[in-house]
Amino acid sequence: GYISYVGTLKRLTTDIKRKRKTVEQTTIAQKKYMAHNNTYHFYIRSVIRLSIEVSPEDYGHYEEGDEINIEYGTFSKVYFCYY
């Protein structure tokens, strides 16, 4: 656990110092409401993320097959946001 944490933190620090991020255009493969914790998720076609948590408003606004953009660190692959 510790080695993984330090490695990710170092890569994230590199992203911040170099001001690097990647914007990936992807599509929504599936929409899911998780009743056990009252959250909304999009399953997306991305090599970086399997799913992302979204707001209830966006869950109602977007449909399966719609395109969205996700941002993540170029070196760390840490997910930042979607739009």
PDB file of C-alpha atoms in Angstrom:
ATOM      1  CA  GLY A   1       0.000   0.000   0.000  1.00  0.00           C
ATOM      2  CA  TYR A   2       2.675   2.531   0.987  1.00  0.00           C
ATOM      3  CA  ILE A   3       4.749   2.056  -2.172  1.00  0.00           C
ATOM      4  CA  SER A   4       1.676   2.471  -4.370  1.00  0.00           C
ATOM      5  CA  TYR A   5       0.678   5.620  -2.455  1.00  0.00           C
ATOM      6  CA  VAL A   6       4.138   7.200  -2.777  1.00  0.00           C
ATOM      7  CA  GLY A   7       4.330   6.315  -6.479  1.00  0.00           C
ATOM      8  CA  THR A   8       0.936   7.844  -7.222  1.00  0.00           C
ATOM      9  CA  LEU A   9       1.705  10.915  -5.138  1.00  0.00           C
ATOM     10  CA  LYS A  10       4.985  11.471  -6.998  1.00  0.00           C
ATOM     11  CA  ARG A  11       3.267  11.205 -10.393  1.00  0.00           C
ATOM     12  CA  LEU A  12       0.479  13.545  -9.243  1.00  0.00           C
ATOM     13  CA  THR A  13       3.078  16.063  -8.041  1.00  0.00           C
ATOM     14  CA  THR A  14       4.708  15.874 -11.488  1.00  0.00           C
ATOM     15  CA  ASP A  15       1.335  16.593 -13.125  1.00  0.00           C
ATOM     16  CA  ILE A  16       0.838  19.635 -10.891  1.00  0.00           C
ATOM     17  CA  LYS A  17       4.347  21.034 -11.335  1.00  0.00           C
ATOM     18  CA  ARG A  18       4.291  20.611 -15.114  1.00  0.00           C
ATOM     19  CA  LYS A  19       0.621  21.670 -15.339  1.00  0.00           C
ATOM     20  CA  ARG A  20      -0.280  18.528 -17.283  1.00  0.00           C
ATOM     21  CA  LYS A  21      -3.692  17.006 -17.733  1.00  0.00           C
ATOM     22  CA  THR A  22      -5.367  14.912 -20.378  1.00  0.00           C
ATOM     23  CA  VAL A  23      -8.889  15.469 -21.683  1.00  0.00           C
ATOM     24  CA  GLU A  24     -10.423  12.298 -23.097  1.00  0.00           C
ATOM     25  CA  GLN A  25     -13.636  12.224 -25.084  1.00  0.00           C
ATOM     26  CA  THR A  26     -15.637   9.100 -24.254  1.00  0.00           C
ATOM     27  CA  THR A  27     -19.185   7.777 -24.452  1.00  0.00           C
ATOM     28  CA  ILE A  28     -21.608   6.671 -21.774  1.00  0.00           C
ATOM     29  CA  ALA A  29     -22.046   2.913 -22.015  1.00  0.00           C
ATOM     30  CA  GLN A  30     -24.504   2.519 -19.139  1.00  0.00           C
ATOM     31  CA  LYS A  31     -26.240   4.575 -16.455  1.00  0.00           C
ATOM     32  CA  LYS A  32     -26.672   3.164 -12.950  1.00  0.00           C
ATOM     33  CA  TYR A  33     -28.370   4.398  -9.803  1.00  0.00           C
ATOM     34  CA  MET A  34     -26.871   2.855  -6.666  1.00  0.00           C
ATOM     35  CA  ALA A  35     -29.750   2.682  -4.191  1.00  0.00           C
ATOM     36  CA  HIS A  36     -27.645   1.422  -1.278  1.00  0.00           C
ATOM     37  CA  ASN A  37     -25.697   4.717  -1.081  1.00  0.00           C
ATOM     38  CA  ASN A  38     -27.979   7.017  -3.130  1.00  0.00           C
ATOM     39  CA  THR A  39     -25.422   7.840  -5.865  1.00  0.00           C
ATOM     40  CA  TYR A  40     -25.562   8.054  -9.642  1.00  0.00           C
ATOM     41  CA  HIS A  41     -22.893   6.606 -11.944  1.00  0.00           C
ATOM     42  CA  PHE A  42     -22.010   6.491 -15.626  1.00  0.00           C
ATOM     43  CA  TYR A  43     -20.131   3.474 -16.909  1.00  0.00           C
ATOM     44  CA  ILE A  44     -17.924   4.851 -19.675  1.00  0.00           C
ATOM     45  CA  ARG A  45     -15.782   3.533 -22.510  1.00  0.00           C
ATOM     46  CA  SER A  46     -12.390   4.688 -21.281  1.00  0.00           C
ATOM     47  CA  VAL A  47      -9.076   2.954 -20.685  1.00  0.00           C
ATOM     48  CA  ILE A  48      -8.537   5.078 -17.550  1.00  0.00           C
ATOM     49  CA  ARG A  49     -11.883   4.827 -15.731  1.00  0.00           C
ATOM     50  CA  LEU A  50     -14.606   2.196 -15.660  1.00  0.00           C
ATOM     51  CA  SER A  51     -17.212   4.471 -14.088  1.00  0.00           C
ATOM     52  CA  ILE A  52     -17.633   7.962 -12.679  1.00  0.00           C
ATOM     53  CA  GLU A  53     -19.990   9.340 -10.059  1.00  0.00           C
ATOM     54  CA  VAL A  54     -22.216  12.109 -11.424  1.00  0.00           C
ATOM     55  CA  SER A  55     -24.752  14.572 -10.062  1.00  0.00           C
ATOM     56  CA  PRO A  56     -28.466  13.681 -10.099  1.00  0.00           C
ATOM     57  CA  GLU A  57     -29.022  16.538 -12.575  1.00  0.00           C
ATOM     58  CA  ASP A  58     -26.428  15.205 -15.037  1.00  0.00           C
ATOM     59  CA  TYR A  59     -27.770  11.679 -14.607  1.00  0.00           C
ATOM     60  CA  GLY A  60     -31.150  12.905 -15.836  1.00  0.00           C
ATOM     61  CA  HIS A  61     -29.680  15.095 -18.560  1.00  0.00           C
ATOM     62  CA  TYR A  62     -27.335  12.602 -20.291  1.00  0.00           C
ATOM     63  CA  GLU A  63     -28.366   9.392 -22.033  1.00  0.00           C
ATOM     64  CA  GLU A  64     -26.505   6.195 -22.871  1.00  0.00           C
ATOM     65  CA  GLY A  65     -24.450   6.785 -26.022  1.00  0.00           C
ATOM     66  CA  ASP A  66     -23.893  10.494 -25.294  1.00  0.00           C
ATOM     67  CA  GLU A  67     -20.333  11.818 -25.421  1.00  0.00           C
ATOM     68  CA  ILE A  68     -18.692  13.402 -22.390  1.00  0.00           C
ATOM     69  CA  ASN A  69     -15.178  14.579 -21.611  1.00  0.00           C
ATOM     70  CA  ILE A  70     -13.169  13.393 -18.621  1.00  0.00           C
ATOM     71  CA  GLU A  71     -10.016  15.027 -17.254  1.00  0.00           C
ATOM     72  CA  TYR A  72      -7.192  13.187 -15.545  1.00  0.00           C
ATOM     73  CA  GLY A  73      -3.519  13.666 -14.755  1.00  0.00           C
ATOM     74  CA  THR A  74      -1.283  12.787 -17.686  1.00  0.00           C
ATOM     75  CA  PHE A  75       1.339  10.996 -15.587  1.00  0.00           C
ATOM     76  CA  SER A  76      -0.658   9.944 -12.524  1.00  0.00           C
ATOM     77  CA  LYS A  77      -3.905   8.946 -14.292  1.00  0.00           C
ATOM     78  CA  VAL A  78      -5.779  10.438 -11.316  1.00  0.00           C
ATOM     79  CA  TYR A  79      -9.332  11.357 -12.346  1.00  0.00           C
ATOM     80  CA  PHE A  80     -10.262  15.045 -11.858  1.00  0.00           C
ATOM     81  CA  CYS A  81     -13.674  15.757 -13.383  1.00  0.00           C
ATOM     82  CA  TYR A  82     -16.119  15.338 -16.242  1.00  0.00           C
ATOM     83  CA  TYR A  83     -18.085  17.726 -18.407  1.00  0.00           C
TER      84      TYR A  83
END
